[in-house]
Short mmCIF file of C-alpha atoms in Angstrom, two decimals:
data_model
loop_
_atom_site.label_atom_id
_atom_site.label_comp_id
_atom_site.label_asym_id
_atom_site.label_seq_id
_atom_site.Cartn_x
_atom_site.Cartn_y
_atom_site.Cartn_z
CA UNK V 1 0.00 0.00 0.00
CA UNK V 2 1.13 3.56 -0.67
CA UNK V 3 3.15 5.29 2.07
CA UNK V 4 2.31 8.95 2.79
CA UNK V 5 4.15 11.51 4.92
CA UNK V 6 1.92 13.05 7.55
CA UNK V 7 2.32 15.92 10.04
CA UNK V 8 0.57 15.30 13.37
CA UNK V 9 -1.24 18.36 14.68
CA UNK V 10 -3.62 17.07 17.38
CA UNK V 11 -4.60 14.11 19.57
CA UNK V 12 -7.81 12.07 19.40
CA UNK V 13 -9.98 10.88 22.28
CA UNK V 14 -8.20 7.53 22.38
CA UNK V 15 -4.73 9.06 22.33
CA UNK V 16 -4.11 8.61 18.62
CA UNK V 17 -2.30 11.28 16.60
CA UNK V 18 -4.34 13.31 14.11
CA UNK V 19 -3.14 14.81 10.85
CA UNK V 20 -4.52 15.81 7.45
CA UNK V 21 -3.84 13.76 4.31
CA UNK V 22 -2.92 15.60 1.08
CA UNK V 23 -6.60 15.33 0.13
CA UNK V 24 -7.51 17.22 3.31
CA UNK V 25 -9.15 14.19 4.88
CA UNK V 26 -8.55 13.69 8.64
CA UNK V 27 -6.26 10.77 9.43
CA UNK V 28 -5.90 9.00 12.80
CA UNK V 29 -2.53 7.44 13.60
CA UNK V 30 -1.81 5.60 16.90
CA UNK V 31 1.57 5.97 18.56
CA UNK V 32 2.55 9.46 17.40
CA UNK V 33 2.19 12.91 18.94
CA UNK V 34 1.60 16.54 17.93
CA UNK V 35 4.61 18.10 16.24
CA UNK V 36 5.83 14.81 14.82
CA UNK V 37 6.13 13.95 11.15
CA UNK V 38 5.77 10.30 10.18
CA UNK V 39 5.41 8.01 7.21
CA UNK V 40 2.06 6.23 7.35
CA UNK V 41 0.32 3.39 5.58
CA UNK V 42 -3.46 3.75 5.24
CA UNK V 43 -5.25 0.77 6.83
CA UNK V 44 -8.88 1.79 6.43
CA UNK V 45 -10.77 4.72 4.98
CA UNK V 46 -14.28 6.14 4.93
CA UNK V 47 -15.74 9.16 3.18
CA UNK V 48 -14.97 11.27 6.27
CA UNK V 49 -11.69 9.98 7.72
CA UNK V 50 -8.86 7.47 7.45
CA UNK V 51 -6.99 5.28 9.93
CA UNK V 52 -3.30 4.67 9.30
CA UNK V 53 -0.28 2.97 10.83
CA UNK V 54 2.95 4.90 11.33
CA UNK V 55 5.79 2.95 9.74
CA UNK V 56 8.61 5.43 10.32
CA UNK V 57 9.17 8.57 12.38
CA UNK V 58 10.65 11.36 10.25
CA UNK V 59 10.59 14.13 12.87
CA UNK V 60 10.38 13.51 16.63
CA UNK V 61 8.50 15.64 19.19
CA UNK V 62 10.65 17.23 21.93
CA UNK V 63 8.07 15.83 24.37
CA UNK V 64 8.79 12.23 23.36
CA UNK V 65 10.57 10.30 26.14
CA UNK V 66 11.09 6.91 24.48
CA UNK V 67 11.90 5.63 20.99
CA UNK V 68 9.05 5.17 18.53
CA UNK V 69 7.44 1.69 18.52
CA UNK V 70 4.76 0.71 15.98
CA UNK V 71 1.39 0.84 17.76
CA UNK V 72 0.52 -2.78 16.99
CA UNK V 73 3.42 -3.96 19.18
CA UNK V 74 2.43 -1.91 22.22
CA UNK V 75 -0.04 -3.16 24.83
CA UNK V 76 -1.69 -1.99 27.99
CA UNK V 77 -3.82 0.82 26.58
CA UNK V 78 -1.04 3.35 27.24
CA UNK V 79 -0.85 5.63 24.18
CA UNK V 80 1.04 8.29 26.14
CA UNK V 81 3.69 5.98 27.60
CA UNK V 82 6.35 7.64 25.42
CA UNK V 83 5.23 11.20 26.15
CA UNK V 84 6.45 13.49 28.94
CA UNK V 85 4.01 13.82 31.83
CA UNK V 86 3.77 17.58 31.39
CA UNK V 87 2.70 17.09 27.76
CA UNK V 88 0.15 14.45 28.80
CA UNK V 89 -1.45 16.86 31.27
CA UNK V 90 -1.62 19.61 28.66
CA UNK V 91 -3.35 17.30 26.17
CA UNK V 92 -5.93 16.20 28.74
CA UNK V 93 -6.65 19.73 29.91
CA UNK V 94 -7.08 20.83 26.31
CA UNK V 95 -9.37 17.91 25.51
CA UNK V 96 -11.79 18.78 28.33
CA UNK V 97 -11.85 22.43 27.26
CA UNK V 98 -12.35 21.57 23.58
CA UNK V 99 -15.26 19.22 24.36
CA UNK V 100 -17.00 21.90 26.41
CA UNK V 101 -16.59 24.43 23.60
CA UNK V 102 -17.28 22.16 20.62
CA UNK V 103 -19.88 19.70 21.97
CA UNK V 104 -21.32 21.75 24.83
CA UNK V 105 -21.39 24.95 22.80
CA UNK V 106 -20.37 27.02 25.82
CA UNK V 107 -18.95 30.51 25.55
CA UNK V 108 -15.15 30.59 25.51
CA UNK V 109 -14.97 33.30 28.18
CA UNK V 110 -17.24 31.28 30.48
CA UNK V 111 -15.20 28.09 30.16
CA UNK V 112 -11.87 29.88 30.59
CA UNK V 113 -13.30 31.50 33.71
CA UNK V 114 -14.46 28.28 35.39
CA UNK V 115 -11.76 25.82 34.30
CA UNK V 116 -9.15 24.95 36.91
CA UNK V 117 -5.75 23.37 36.26
CA UNK V 118 -5.80 19.60 35.94
CA UNK V 119 -5.12 17.73 39.19
CA UNK V 120 -1.84 15.99 38.36
CA UNK V 121 -0.60 12.80 39.98
CA UNK V 122 2.14 13.26 42.56
CA UNK V 123 3.70 10.10 41.10
CA UNK V 124 2.50 9.09 37.61
CA UNK V 125 4.05 5.62 37.89
CA UNK V 126 2.91 2.37 39.55
CA UNK V 127 -0.51 3.77 40.38
CA UNK V 128 -2.96 0.98 39.48
CA UNK V 129 -4.52 -0.97 42.34
CA UNK V 130 -6.29 -3.23 39.83
CA UNK V 131 -4.71 -5.09 36.90
CA UNK V 132 -6.43 -7.44 34.45
CA UNK V 133 -3.82 -9.58 32.70
CA UNK V 134 -4.22 -12.03 29.84
CA UNK V 135 -2.65 -15.49 29.96
CA UNK V 136 -1.29 -16.87 26.70
CA UNK V 137 0.78 -20.07 26.50
CA UNK V 138 2.06 -19.71 30.03
CA UNK V 139 2.93 -16.03 29.66
CA UNK V 140 1.08 -13.29 31.52
CA UNK V 141 0.76 -9.72 30.28
CA UNK V 142 -1.40 -7.20 28.45
CA UNK V 143 -2.84 -7.64 24.98
CA UNK V 144 -1.87 -5.60 21.94
CA UNK V 145 -4.48 -3.16 20.72
CA UNK V 146 -5.03 -4.98 17.43
CA UNK V 147 -4.66 -8.65 18.30
CA UNK V 148 -5.12 -11.37 20.88
CA UNK V 149 -1.38 -11.56 21.46
CA UNK V 150 0.63 -10.21 24.36
CA UNK V 151 2.53 -7.02 23.60
CA UNK V 152 5.29 -5.07 25.27
CA UNK V 153 4.72 -2.61 28.12
CA UNK V 154 6.71 -1.16 30.99
CA UNK V 155 5.23 -2.41 34.26
CA UNK V 156 6.73 0.54 36.14
CA UNK V 157 4.32 2.84 34.31
CA UNK V 158 1.15 1.39 35.78
CA UNK V 159 1.19 -1.68 38.01
CA UNK V 160 2.07 -1.98 41.69
CA UNK V 161 5.49 -3.58 42.08
CA UNK V 162 4.00 -6.49 44.04
CA UNK V 163 1.70 -7.26 41.10
CA UNK V 164 4.69 -7.75 38.82
CA UNK V 165 6.24 -10.16 41.33
CA UNK V 166 3.02 -12.15 41.70
CA UNK V 167 2.69 -12.30 37.92
CA UNK V 168 6.22 -13.73 37.68
CA UNK V 169 5.50 -16.31 40.41
CA UNK V 170 2.37 -17.51 38.58
CA UNK V 171 4.28 -17.66 35.28
CA UNK V 172 6.91 -19.86 36.93
CA UNK V 173 4.19 -22.31 37.97
CA UNK V 174 2.65 -22.29 34.49
CA UNK V 175 6.06 -22.96 32.93
CA UNK V 176 6.66 -25.84 35.32
CA UNK V 177 3.17 -27.27 34.85
CA UNK V 178 1.77 -26.10 31.47
CA UNK V 179 -2.01 -25.68 31.35
CA UNK V 180 -4.73 -24.13 29.21
CA UNK V 181 -7.22 -23.94 32.06
CA UNK V 182 -6.78 -20.20 32.57
CA UNK V 183 -6.81 -17.26 30.16
CA UNK V 184 -6.59 -14.39 32.62
CA UNK V 185 -5.23 -13.20 35.96
CA UNK V 186 -6.80 -10.32 37.92
CA UNK V 187 -4.87 -8.72 40.76
CA UNK V 188 -6.28 -6.12 43.14
CA UNK V 189 -4.88 -4.74 46.36
CA UNK V 190 -3.94 -1.94 48.68
CA UNK V 191 -0.57 -0.40 49.51
CA UNK V 192 -2.15 0.95 52.71
CA UNK V 193 -3.55 -2.25 54.20
CA UNK V 194 -1.09 -4.51 52.31
CA UNK V 195 -3.91 -6.86 51.31
CA UNK V 196 -4.01 -8.62 47.93
CA UNK V 197 -6.83 -10.35 46.07
CA UNK V 198 -5.97 -12.68 43.17
CA UNK V 199 -8.41 -14.15 40.64
CA UNK V 200 -7.72 -16.63 37.85
CA UNK V 201 -10.21 -16.44 34.98
CA UNK V 202 -11.40 -18.82 32.30
CA UNK V 203 -13.69 -18.64 29.26
CA UNK V 204 -14.18 -22.40 29.34
CA UNK V 205 -17.27 -23.82 27.64
CA UNK V 206 -17.20 -26.86 29.92
CA UNK V 207 -19.85 -27.23 32.57
CA UNK V 208 -19.09 -25.02 35.56
CA UNK V 209 -18.69 -28.01 37.85
CA UNK V 210 -16.03 -29.58 35.61
CA UNK V 211 -14.11 -26.32 35.09
CA UNK V 212 -14.10 -25.56 38.84
CA UNK V 213 -13.01 -29.11 39.67
CA UNK V 214 -10.12 -28.97 37.18
CA UNK V 215 -9.02 -25.54 38.41
CA UNK V 216 -9.01 -26.66 42.05
CA UNK V 217 -7.06 -29.80 41.21
CA UNK V 218 -4.44 -27.85 39.25
CA UNK V 219 -4.01 -25.22 41.96
CA UNK V 220 -3.68 -27.87 44.69
CA UNK V 221 -1.29 -30.13 42.78
CA UNK V 222 1.05 -27.33 41.61
CA UNK V 223 1.14 -25.30 44.84
CA UNK V 224 0.01 -22.20 42.91
CA UNK V 225 -1.77 -20.70 45.90
CA UNK V 226 1.30 -21.17 48.10
CA UNK V 227 3.52 -19.57 45.43
CA UNK V 228 1.34 -16.43 45.38
CA UNK V 229 1.06 -16.38 49.16
CA UNK V 230 4.84 -16.68 49.64
CA UNK V 231 5.48 -13.88 47.12
CA UNK V 232 3.08 -11.62 48.99
CA UNK V 233 4.54 -12.40 52.40
CA UNK V 234 8.12 -11.81 51.21
CA UNK V 235 7.19 -8.22 50.38
CA UNK V 236 5.10 -7.65 53.52
CA UNK V 237 1.71 -8.28 51.92
CA UNK V 238 -1.05 -10.75 52.74
CA UNK V 239 -3.01 -12.78 50.20
CA UNK V 240 -6.61 -12.26 51.30
CA UNK V 241 -8.07 -14.65 48.78
CA UNK V 242 -7.53 -16.67 45.63
CA UNK V 243 -10.58 -16.94 43.38
CA UNK V 244 -11.53 -18.62 40.13
CA UNK V 245 -14.01 -16.99 37.73
CA UNK V 246 -15.66 -18.44 34.63
CA UNK V 247 -16.64 -15.70 32.16
CA UNK V 248 -17.64 -17.45 28.93
CA UNK V 249 -18.58 -14.41 26.82
CA UNK V 250 -17.49 -10.85 26.05
CA UNK V 251 -20.12 -9.23 28.26
CA UNK V 252 -19.20 -11.24 31.36
CA UNK V 253 -15.51 -10.58 30.74
CA UNK V 254 -16.04 -6.84 30.37
CA UNK V 255 -18.28 -6.59 33.44
CA UNK V 256 -16.12 -8.99 35.50
CA UNK V 257 -19.13 -11.22 36.11
CA UNK V 258 -19.82 -14.91 35.58
CA UNK V 259 -19.45 -17.82 37.98
CA UNK V 260 -17.02 -16.89 40.76
CA UNK V 261 -15.62 -19.45 43.23
CA UNK V 262 -13.41 -18.86 46.26
CA UNK V 263 -10.49 -21.27 46.16
CA UNK V 264 -9.04 -20.07 49.45
CA UNK V 265 -9.61 -17.12 51.78
CA UNK V 266 -12.24 -14.44 51.09
CA UNK V 267 -13.55 -12.52 48.08
CA UNK V 268 -12.49 -9.04 49.16
CA UNK V 269 -9.70 -6.80 50.41
CA UNK V 270 -9.83 -3.66 52.53
CA UNK V 271 -8.63 -0.19 51.50
CA UNK V 272 -8.10 3.06 53.39
CA UNK V 273 -9.65 5.87 51.36
CA UNK V 274 -9.94 9.47 52.56
CA UNK V 275 -8.99 8.25 56.02
CA UNK V 276 -11.85 5.76 56.12
CA UNK V 277 -11.94 1.99 55.76
CA UNK V 278 -13.69 0.38 52.80
CA UNK V 279 -14.20 -3.21 51.67
CA UNK V 280 -13.58 -3.86 47.97
CA UNK V 281 -15.17 -7.07 46.69
CA UNK V 282 -14.06 -9.01 43.63
CA UNK V 283 -15.85 -7.69 40.56
CA UNK V 284 -16.93 -4.43 42.21
CA UNK V 285 -15.97 -0.98 40.95
CA UNK V 286 -13.35 1.08 42.74
CA UNK V 287 -11.19 3.80 41.19
CA UNK V 288 -7.88 2.24 40.12
CA UNK V 289 -5.77 5.19 41.33
CA UNK V 290 -6.39 5.51 45.07
CA UNK V 291 -4.33 8.66 45.69
CA UNK V 292 -5.81 10.57 42.74
CA UNK V 293 -9.34 9.41 43.58
CA UNK V 294 -8.87 11.05 46.98
CA UNK V 295 -8.16 14.37 45.25
CA UNK V 296 -11.29 13.89 43.16
CA UNK V 297 -13.34 13.19 46.30
CA UNK V 298 -11.83 16.26 47.96
CA UNK V 299 -13.00 18.46 45.12
CA UNK V 300 -16.47 16.84 45.18
CA UNK V 301 -16.72 17.51 48.92
CA UNK V 302 -16.63 21.27 48.23
CA UNK V 303 -20.13 21.02 46.76
CA UNK V 304 -21.34 19.10 49.83
CA UNK V 305 -19.74 21.14 52.61
CA UNK V 306 -22.87 23.15 53.47
CA UNK V 307 -25.42 20.45 52.72
CA UNK V 308 -27.73 18.80 55.22
CA UNK V 309 -28.85 16.07 52.82
CA UNK V 310 -26.65 14.55 50.09
CA UNK V 311 -27.88 12.27 47.30
CA UNK V 312 -25.26 10.00 45.71
CA UNK V 313 -26.71 8.70 42.44
CA UNK V 314 -24.99 5.70 40.84
CA UNK V 315 -23.36 5.20 44.24
CA UNK V 316 -21.88 1.76 43.54
CA UNK V 317 -20.43 0.34 46.75
CA UNK V 318 -20.76 3.75 48.42
CA UNK V 319 -17.14 4.87 48.50
CA UNK V 320 -17.59 8.41 47.14
CA UNK V 321 -20.63 9.37 49.21
CA UNK V 322 -19.18 7.89 52.39
CA UNK V 323 -15.86 9.63 51.72
CA UNK V 324 -17.37 13.13 51.38
CA UNK V 325 -20.07 12.87 54.06
CA UNK V 326 -19.38 14.74 57.29
CA UNK V 327 -20.89 14.25 60.73
CA UNK V 328 -24.48 15.51 60.90
CA UNK V 329 -25.06 15.20 57.16
CA UNK V 330 -27.61 12.70 55.82
CA UNK V 331 -26.55 10.56 52.86
CA UNK V 332 -28.85 8.71 50.47
CA UNK V 333 -27.13 6.39 48.00
CA UNK V 334 -29.00 4.92 45.04
CA UNK V 335 -27.70 2.02 42.95
CA UNK V 336 -29.39 -0.51 40.66
CA UNK V 337 -26.99 -3.43 41.30
CA UNK V 338 -28.06 -5.39 44.42
CA UNK V 339 -24.55 -6.68 45.16
CA UNK V 340 -23.19 -3.12 45.10
CA UNK V 341 -25.88 -1.95 47.52
CA UNK V 342 -25.02 -4.82 49.87
CA UNK V 343 -21.36 -3.75 49.72
CA UNK V 344 -22.32 -0.12 50.37
CA UNK V 345 -24.08 -1.15 53.56
CA UNK V 346 -21.00 -3.06 54.71
CA UNK V 347 -18.81 -0.04 53.90
CA UNK V 348 -21.16 2.19 55.86
CA UNK V 349 -20.40 0.22 59.02
CA UNK V 350 -16.67 0.01 58.27
CA UNK V 351 -16.11 3.65 57.29
CA UNK V 352 -18.24 5.46 59.87
CA UNK V 353 -19.02 5.43 63.56
CA UNK V 354 -22.34 3.92 64.61
CA UNK V 355 -23.90 7.39 64.99
CA UNK V 356 -22.72 8.55 61.57
CA UNK V 357 -23.70 5.25 59.94
CA UNK V 358 -27.26 5.83 61.11
CA UNK V 359 -27.31 8.99 58.98
CA UNK V 360 -26.75 6.98 55.77
CA UNK V 361 -29.19 4.96 53.72
CA UNK V 362 -28.54 2.92 50.58
CA UNK V 363 -31.41 1.74 48.40
CA UNK V 364 -31.50 -0.55 45.38
CA UNK V 365 -33.32 1.32 42.63
CA UNK V 366 -32.85 2.39 39.03
CA UNK V 367 -32.30 6.16 39.17
CA UNK V 368 -34.27 6.61 35.96
CA UNK V 369 -37.29 4.78 37.39
CA UNK V 370 -37.22 6.35 40.86
CA UNK V 371 -40.07 8.74 41.70
CA UNK V 372 -38.12 11.04 44.01
CA UNK V 373 -40.91 13.57 44.45
CA UNK V 374 -43.36 10.95 45.69
CA UNK V 375 -40.79 9.55 48.12
CA UNK V 376 -40.05 13.05 49.42
CA UNK V 377 -43.73 13.99 49.79
CA UNK V 378 -44.44 10.74 51.65
CA UNK V 379 -41.65 11.51 54.10
CA UNK V 380 -39.66 8.38 53.20
CA UNK V 381 -36.68 10.48 52.14
CA UNK V 382 -35.66 14.10 52.61
CA UNK V 383 -35.15 16.57 49.76
CA UNK V 384 -31.44 17.01 48.86
CA UNK V 385 -29.25 20.06 49.26
CA UNK V 386 -26.57 18.52 47.04
CA UNK V 387 -26.75 15.83 44.36
CA UNK V 388 -23.63 13.88 43.34
CA UNK V 389 -23.72 12.02 40.03
CA UNK V 390 -20.94 9.71 38.90
CA UNK V 391 -22.43 7.95 35.85
CA UNK V 392 -20.81 5.39 33.54
CA UNK V 393 -18.94 6.52 30.44
CA UNK V 394 -22.16 6.91 28.42
CA UNK V 395 -23.18 9.77 30.72
CA UNK V 396 -26.66 10.65 31.97
CA UNK V 397 -29.93 9.59 30.39
CA UNK V 398 -32.03 12.63 29.50
CA UNK V 399 -34.66 11.34 31.90
CA UNK V 400 -32.13 11.35 34.75
CA UNK V 401 -31.16 14.93 33.93
CA UNK V 402 -34.84 15.86 34.17
CA UNK V 403 -35.08 14.16 37.58
CA UNK V 404 -31.98 16.00 38.85
CA UNK V 405 -33.38 19.38 37.87
CA UNK V 406 -36.79 18.51 39.40
CA UNK V 407 -35.10 17.74 42.72
CA UNK V 408 -34.19 21.43 42.81
CA UNK V 409 -31.09 20.91 44.97
CA UNK V 410 -28.99 24.10 45.37
CA UNK V 411 -25.82 22.21 44.38
CA UNK V 412 -24.90 19.48 41.90
CA UNK V 413 -21.54 17.75 41.57
CA UNK V 414 -21.01 15.87 38.30
CA UNK V 415 -18.05 13.47 38.16
CA UNK V 416 -17.28 12.35 34.63
CA UNK V 417 -14.97 9.84 32.97
CA UNK V 418 -15.73 11.07 29.44
CA UNK V 419 -15.44 14.79 28.52
CA UNK V 420 -17.63 14.31 25.45
CA UNK V 421 -20.69 12.97 27.29
CA UNK V 422 -20.02 15.45 30.10
CA UNK V 423 -20.21 18.37 27.67
CA UNK V 424 -23.43 17.00 26.17
CA UNK V 425 -25.06 16.61 29.61
CA UNK V 426 -23.90 20.01 30.88
CA UNK V 427 -25.55 21.62 27.90
CA UNK V 428 -28.90 20.42 29.32
CA UNK V 429 -28.12 20.84 33.01
CA UNK V 430 -27.12 24.49 32.55
CA UNK V 431 -30.70 25.36 31.64
CA UNK V 432 -31.25 25.25 35.41
CA UNK V 433 -27.75 25.30 36.90
CA UNK V 434 -24.71 27.53 36.61
CA UNK V 435 -21.25 26.02 36.25
CA UNK V 436 -18.99 27.18 39.07
CA UNK V 437 -15.88 25.07 38.53
CA UNK V 438 -14.58 22.52 36.05
CA UNK V 439 -11.57 20.59 37.34
CA UNK V 440 -9.97 17.84 35.23
CA UNK V 441 -8.22 15.07 37.18
CA UNK V 442 -5.56 12.70 35.88
CA UNK V 443 -6.40 9.31 37.34
CA UNK V 444 -4.81 7.45 34.43
CA UNK V 445 -1.25 8.66 33.72
CA UNK V 446 0.14 7.34 30.41
CA UNK V 447 -3.40 6.51 29.22
CA UNK V 448 -5.71 8.81 27.28
CA UNK V 449 -8.60 8.85 29.78
CA UNK V 450 -9.31 11.93 31.88
CA UNK V 451 -11.76 12.35 34.76
CA UNK V 452 -13.46 15.64 35.53
CA UNK V 453 -15.29 17.20 38.50
CA UNK V 454 -17.88 19.86 37.74
CA UNK V 455 -19.42 21.89 40.56
CA UNK V 456 -22.74 23.60 39.80
CA UNK V 457 -25.27 25.68 41.70
CA UNK V 458 -28.62 27.28 41.03
CA UNK V 459 -30.51 30.43 42.04
CA UNK V 460 -27.33 32.32 42.83
CA UNK V 461 -26.17 29.82 45.48
CA UNK V 462 -22.43 30.13 46.07
CA UNK V 463 -20.00 27.34 46.84
#
């Protein structure tokens, strides 16, 4: 295929470089950065844009920190791994601003007035408390973006050091006793409580009973559990539990669901977050960057400081609401997943004193289907002074936005993991609310994702 020279001028939402082909058509190229010139080979093309692979770097960016590697050989979802941290932060700050201007349609002067500098990580390396590895032919690592093969990545960029050591210990067992029983390894843990949770995964089509039996027999006969436990103990950690999960399809793999069995120990570990103790169960959501998530919670707490009643919509296992709640404040958490609500109730008793715990309630409901006004009028719940929303990447349903505005709370805090859907939702929310602050937060150094905390108020209420 024809090779074309391309100048990279911008960065896409997934961290890919963007340039214009001689025809003027936009071209997306993974693995290259603004200011670089590269030779590219077109891989696919539509009437509106093209996707290409960089085959050679002609001119290098001064922000590049490592030699160019073709994108198809890099794994781990780390498009910025070869870019200086300062340049990463600038790109993420710019992306949030551009989405608010382009998608939200907000006035430039307004956005420049409310945007705060991005909350950078104190240490952009070894920050992930949760790693999902693939297992291929006895090797453990991260998959390449374009294949089912393991690629190259620098563990120091993302994973806790203990995770790398556990991974090596498991690989040694697999090399000594080859098996195709497992296709994944999930490691979660805390550097504050020194507790580790390990989970082997399988996409086996066998009956669950047979797959579980075979996994237990392999683990017992090879001493795999003891190998992980010894590795943890050598570095001052404790293996809380070893689990086995069967996730036979893409949905169960993505959502970390399926048939989960405890091989030994328990199905959770404890974390200290914002000075409070939380229990993190296997399969449950918890921000992967504990230290940065605390900064995010600190910013969210500014919207709640004067509130008597706080609503935490999409509360998950309750960590955010319980982290920002202060003594005397009432907290209502709403979550549609029953297991998450059960975890939130456990965390309520772990994180708070008995008196404070009595001020918190978690209910299992779909936010979209909840008739808040009827519940408030009946006296079952109190009207909120502040509403916290932390929705999934797809953002808020228009019906949820309507419910938020009908609640008429003086303050709203919107925590977003996608600037594009955030901008879309703010466009509707600002019919009733005024944006006070927009603060990006870098919870994923070396990756393209960026979180954001937006504080809003209505009727002239000040933060």
